[in-house]
Amino acid sequence: MPSQVPSVLKAVLGASNKIRQQEQWHWLDNDTISCDLGVEIVGVPVTVQGNMRLIAFDDNQRCENHVTISVSTSLPFIGGTLRDFVAKDIKRVAQAEFEYIQQQIAVTAA
């Protein structure tokens, strides 16, 4: 998804970026599925790590996805701007994914 990159970050981020995401999923003892994830934005000095937990309830008829993401960088001067931009963009993409999934659920349920 295209982003509106602030001009101060264009030299660091470029017009587009390759992203690598690793996920390790595992069952916990309480009908919860946990995922540890790491995201690499190739060539960008930022670290993205997180955890997702799919928690079942109502006799496994529904679930909630609890997501925690941390973004950090060791880049001086513009590091805070980079971190804030990446964090905001993660939220934007996650919201778009959520809306897409909601639409697919509605189509499947119809």
PDB file of C-alpha atoms in Angstrom:
ATOM      1  CA  MET A   1       0.000   0.000   0.000  1.00  0.00           C
ATOM      2  CA  PRO A   2       1.438   3.404  -0.915  1.00  0.00           C
ATOM      3  CA  SER A   3       2.367   5.733   1.928  1.00  0.00           C
ATOM      4  CA  GLN A   4       2.690   9.487   2.177  1.00  0.00           C
ATOM      5  CA  VAL A   5       6.363   9.629   3.145  1.00  0.00           C
ATOM      6  CA  PRO A   6       7.462  12.877   4.832  1.00  0.00           C
ATOM      7  CA  SER A   7      10.114  14.680   2.798  1.00  0.00           C
ATOM      8  CA  VAL A   8      12.686  14.369   5.605  1.00  0.00           C
ATOM      9  CA  LEU A   9      12.427  10.551   5.327  1.00  0.00           C
ATOM     10  CA  LYS A  10      12.409  10.135   1.538  1.00  0.00           C
ATOM     11  CA  ALA A  11      16.190   9.599   1.398  1.00  0.00           C
ATOM     12  CA  VAL A  12      15.900   6.814   4.009  1.00  0.00           C
ATOM     13  CA  LEU A  13      12.702   5.156   2.761  1.00  0.00           C
ATOM     14  CA  GLY A  14      12.699   5.756  -0.976  1.00  0.00           C
ATOM     15  CA  ALA A  15       9.651   5.384  -3.225  1.00  0.00           C
ATOM     16  CA  SER A  16       8.905   1.800  -2.182  1.00  0.00           C
ATOM     17  CA  ASN A  17      10.291  -0.759   0.235  1.00  0.00           C
ATOM     18  CA  LYS A  18      10.626  -4.507   0.396  1.00  0.00           C
ATOM     19  CA  ILE A  19       9.257  -5.995   3.599  1.00  0.00           C
ATOM     20  CA  ARG A  20      10.113  -9.356   5.149  1.00  0.00           C
ATOM     21  CA  GLN A  21       7.912 -10.632   7.937  1.00  0.00           C
ATOM     22  CA  GLN A  22       8.570 -13.703  10.056  1.00  0.00           C
ATOM     23  CA  GLU A  23       5.916 -15.239  12.278  1.00  0.00           C
ATOM     24  CA  GLN A  24       6.086 -18.093  14.766  1.00  0.00           C
ATOM     25  CA  TRP A  25       2.662 -19.390  15.767  1.00  0.00           C
ATOM     26  CA  HIS A  26       1.994 -21.740  18.670  1.00  0.00           C
ATOM     27  CA  TRP A  27      -0.889 -22.939  20.816  1.00  0.00           C
ATOM     28  CA  LEU A  28      -0.966 -21.989  24.475  1.00  0.00           C
ATOM     29  CA  ASP A  29      -2.664 -24.122  27.110  1.00  0.00           C
ATOM     30  CA  ASN A  30      -5.815 -21.994  27.348  1.00  0.00           C
ATOM     31  CA  ASP A  31      -7.227 -22.149  23.777  1.00  0.00           C
ATOM     32  CA  THR A  32      -5.132 -19.131  22.855  1.00  0.00           C
ATOM     33  CA  ILE A  33      -2.947 -19.002  19.770  1.00  0.00           C
ATOM     34  CA  SER A  34       0.157 -16.847  20.084  1.00  0.00           C
ATOM     35  CA  CYS A  35       2.365 -15.393  17.373  1.00  0.00           C
ATOM     36  CA  ASP A  36       5.751 -13.749  17.800  1.00  0.00           C
ATOM     37  CA  LEU A  37       6.609 -11.635  14.802  1.00  0.00           C
ATOM     38  CA  GLY A  38       9.455  -9.629  13.392  1.00  0.00           C
ATOM     39  CA  VAL A  39       9.383  -7.305  10.423  1.00  0.00           C
ATOM     40  CA  GLU A  40      12.360  -6.167   8.413  1.00  0.00           C
ATOM     41  CA  ILE A  41      12.022  -3.169   6.128  1.00  0.00           C
ATOM     42  CA  VAL A  42      14.945  -3.989   3.858  1.00  0.00           C
ATOM     43  CA  GLY A  43      17.582  -1.255   3.885  1.00  0.00           C
ATOM     44  CA  VAL A  44      15.799   0.860   6.498  1.00  0.00           C
ATOM     45  CA  PRO A  45      17.399   1.206   9.960  1.00  0.00           C
ATOM     46  CA  VAL A  46      14.298   0.341  11.957  1.00  0.00           C
ATOM     47  CA  THR A  47      13.316  -2.670  14.058  1.00  0.00           C
ATOM     48  CA  VAL A  48       9.711  -3.868  14.269  1.00  0.00           C
ATOM     49  CA  GLN A  49       8.781  -6.658  16.688  1.00  0.00           C
ATOM     50  CA  GLY A  50       5.487  -7.775  18.070  1.00  0.00           C
ATOM     51  CA  ASN A  51       3.103 -10.349  19.395  1.00  0.00           C
ATOM     52  CA  MET A  52      -0.415 -11.391  18.419  1.00  0.00           C
ATOM     53  CA  ARG A  53      -2.750 -13.463  20.539  1.00  0.00           C
ATOM     54  CA  LEU A  54      -5.930 -14.976  19.172  1.00  0.00           C
ATOM     55  CA  ILE A  55      -8.115 -15.539  22.219  1.00  0.00           C
ATOM     56  CA  ALA A  56     -11.183 -17.760  21.795  1.00  0.00           C
ATOM     57  CA  PHE A  57     -14.393 -17.312  23.766  1.00  0.00           C
ATOM     58  CA  ASP A  58     -18.109 -18.190  23.543  1.00  0.00           C
ATOM     59  CA  ASP A  59     -17.234 -21.891  23.175  1.00  0.00           C
ATOM     60  CA  ASN A  60     -14.764 -21.097  20.372  1.00  0.00           C
ATOM     61  CA  GLN A  61     -17.453 -19.358  18.304  1.00  0.00           C
ATOM     62  CA  ARG A  62     -15.673 -15.997  18.458  1.00  0.00           C
ATOM     63  CA  CYS A  63     -12.175 -14.717  19.021  1.00  0.00           C
ATOM     64  CA  GLU A  64     -10.276 -11.506  19.587  1.00  0.00           C
ATOM     65  CA  ASN A  65      -6.877 -10.664  18.158  1.00  0.00           C
ATOM     66  CA  HIS A  66      -4.719  -8.737  20.622  1.00  0.00           C
ATOM     67  CA  VAL A  67      -1.738  -7.153  18.859  1.00  0.00           C
ATOM     68  CA  THR A  68       1.311  -5.488  20.402  1.00  0.00           C
ATOM     69  CA  ILE A  69       3.938  -3.913  18.156  1.00  0.00           C
ATOM     70  CA  SER A  70       7.133  -2.080  19.062  1.00  0.00           C
ATOM     71  CA  VAL A  71       9.106   0.059  16.631  1.00  0.00           C
ATOM     72  CA  SER A  72      12.632   1.279  17.318  1.00  0.00           C
ATOM     73  CA  THR A  73      15.607   2.755  15.499  1.00  0.00           C
ATOM     74  CA  SER A  74      19.125   3.741  16.421  1.00  0.00           C
ATOM     75  CA  LEU A  75      19.262   6.402  13.713  1.00  0.00           C
ATOM     76  CA  PRO A  76      20.304   9.788  15.150  1.00  0.00           C
ATOM     77  CA  PHE A  77      18.541  13.089  14.403  1.00  0.00           C
ATOM     78  CA  ILE A  78      15.605  11.798  12.310  1.00  0.00           C
ATOM     79  CA  GLY A  79      15.172   8.501  14.177  1.00  0.00           C
ATOM     80  CA  GLY A  80      12.128   9.704  16.108  1.00  0.00           C
ATOM     81  CA  THR A  81      10.455  10.875  12.903  1.00  0.00           C
ATOM     82  CA  LEU A  82      11.221   7.527  11.242  1.00  0.00           C
ATOM     83  CA  ARG A  83       9.922   5.529  14.216  1.00  0.00           C
ATOM     84  CA  ASP A  84       6.713   7.571  14.418  1.00  0.00           C
ATOM     85  CA  PHE A  85       6.101   7.307  10.663  1.00  0.00           C
ATOM     86  CA  VAL A  86       6.600   3.531  10.617  1.00  0.00           C
ATOM     87  CA  ALA A  87       4.336   3.083  13.664  1.00  0.00           C
ATOM     88  CA  LYS A  88       1.615   5.248  12.104  1.00  0.00           C
ATOM     89  CA  ASP A  89       1.892   3.372   8.806  1.00  0.00           C
ATOM     90  CA  ILE A  90       1.593   0.014  10.601  1.00  0.00           C
ATOM     91  CA  LYS A  91      -1.655   1.224  12.169  1.00  0.00           C
ATOM     92  CA  ARG A  92      -2.932   2.392   8.752  1.00  0.00           C
ATOM     93  CA  VAL A  93      -2.161  -0.942   7.077  1.00  0.00           C
ATOM     94  CA  ALA A  94      -3.588  -2.936  10.005  1.00  0.00           C
ATOM     95  CA  GLN A  95      -6.838  -0.942   9.826  1.00  0.00           C
ATOM     96  CA  ALA A  96      -7.096  -1.596   6.078  1.00  0.00           C
ATOM     97  CA  GLU A  97      -6.505  -5.310   6.686  1.00  0.00           C
ATOM     98  CA  PHE A  98      -9.161  -5.349   9.428  1.00  0.00           C
ATOM     99  CA  GLU A  99     -11.701  -3.685   7.114  1.00  0.00           C
ATOM    100  CA  TYR A 100     -10.908  -6.171   4.343  1.00  0.00           C
ATOM    101  CA  ILE A 101     -11.372  -9.133   6.710  1.00  0.00           C
ATOM    102  CA  GLN A 102     -14.684  -7.688   7.950  1.00  0.00           C
ATOM    103  CA  GLN A 103     -15.893  -7.416   4.340  1.00  0.00           C
ATOM    104  CA  GLN A 104     -14.880 -11.020   3.626  1.00  0.00           C
ATOM    105  CA  ILE A 105     -16.681 -12.238   6.753  1.00  0.00           C
ATOM    106  CA  ALA A 106     -19.821 -10.388   5.662  1.00  0.00           C
ATOM    107  CA  VAL A 107     -19.634 -11.924   2.175  1.00  0.00           C
ATOM    108  CA  THR A 108     -19.099 -15.414   3.604  1.00  0.00           C
ATOM    109  CA  ALA A 109     -21.959 -15.020   6.088  1.00  0.00           C
ATOM    110  CA  ALA A 110     -24.412 -13.841   3.405  1.00  0.00           C
TER     111      ALA A 110
END
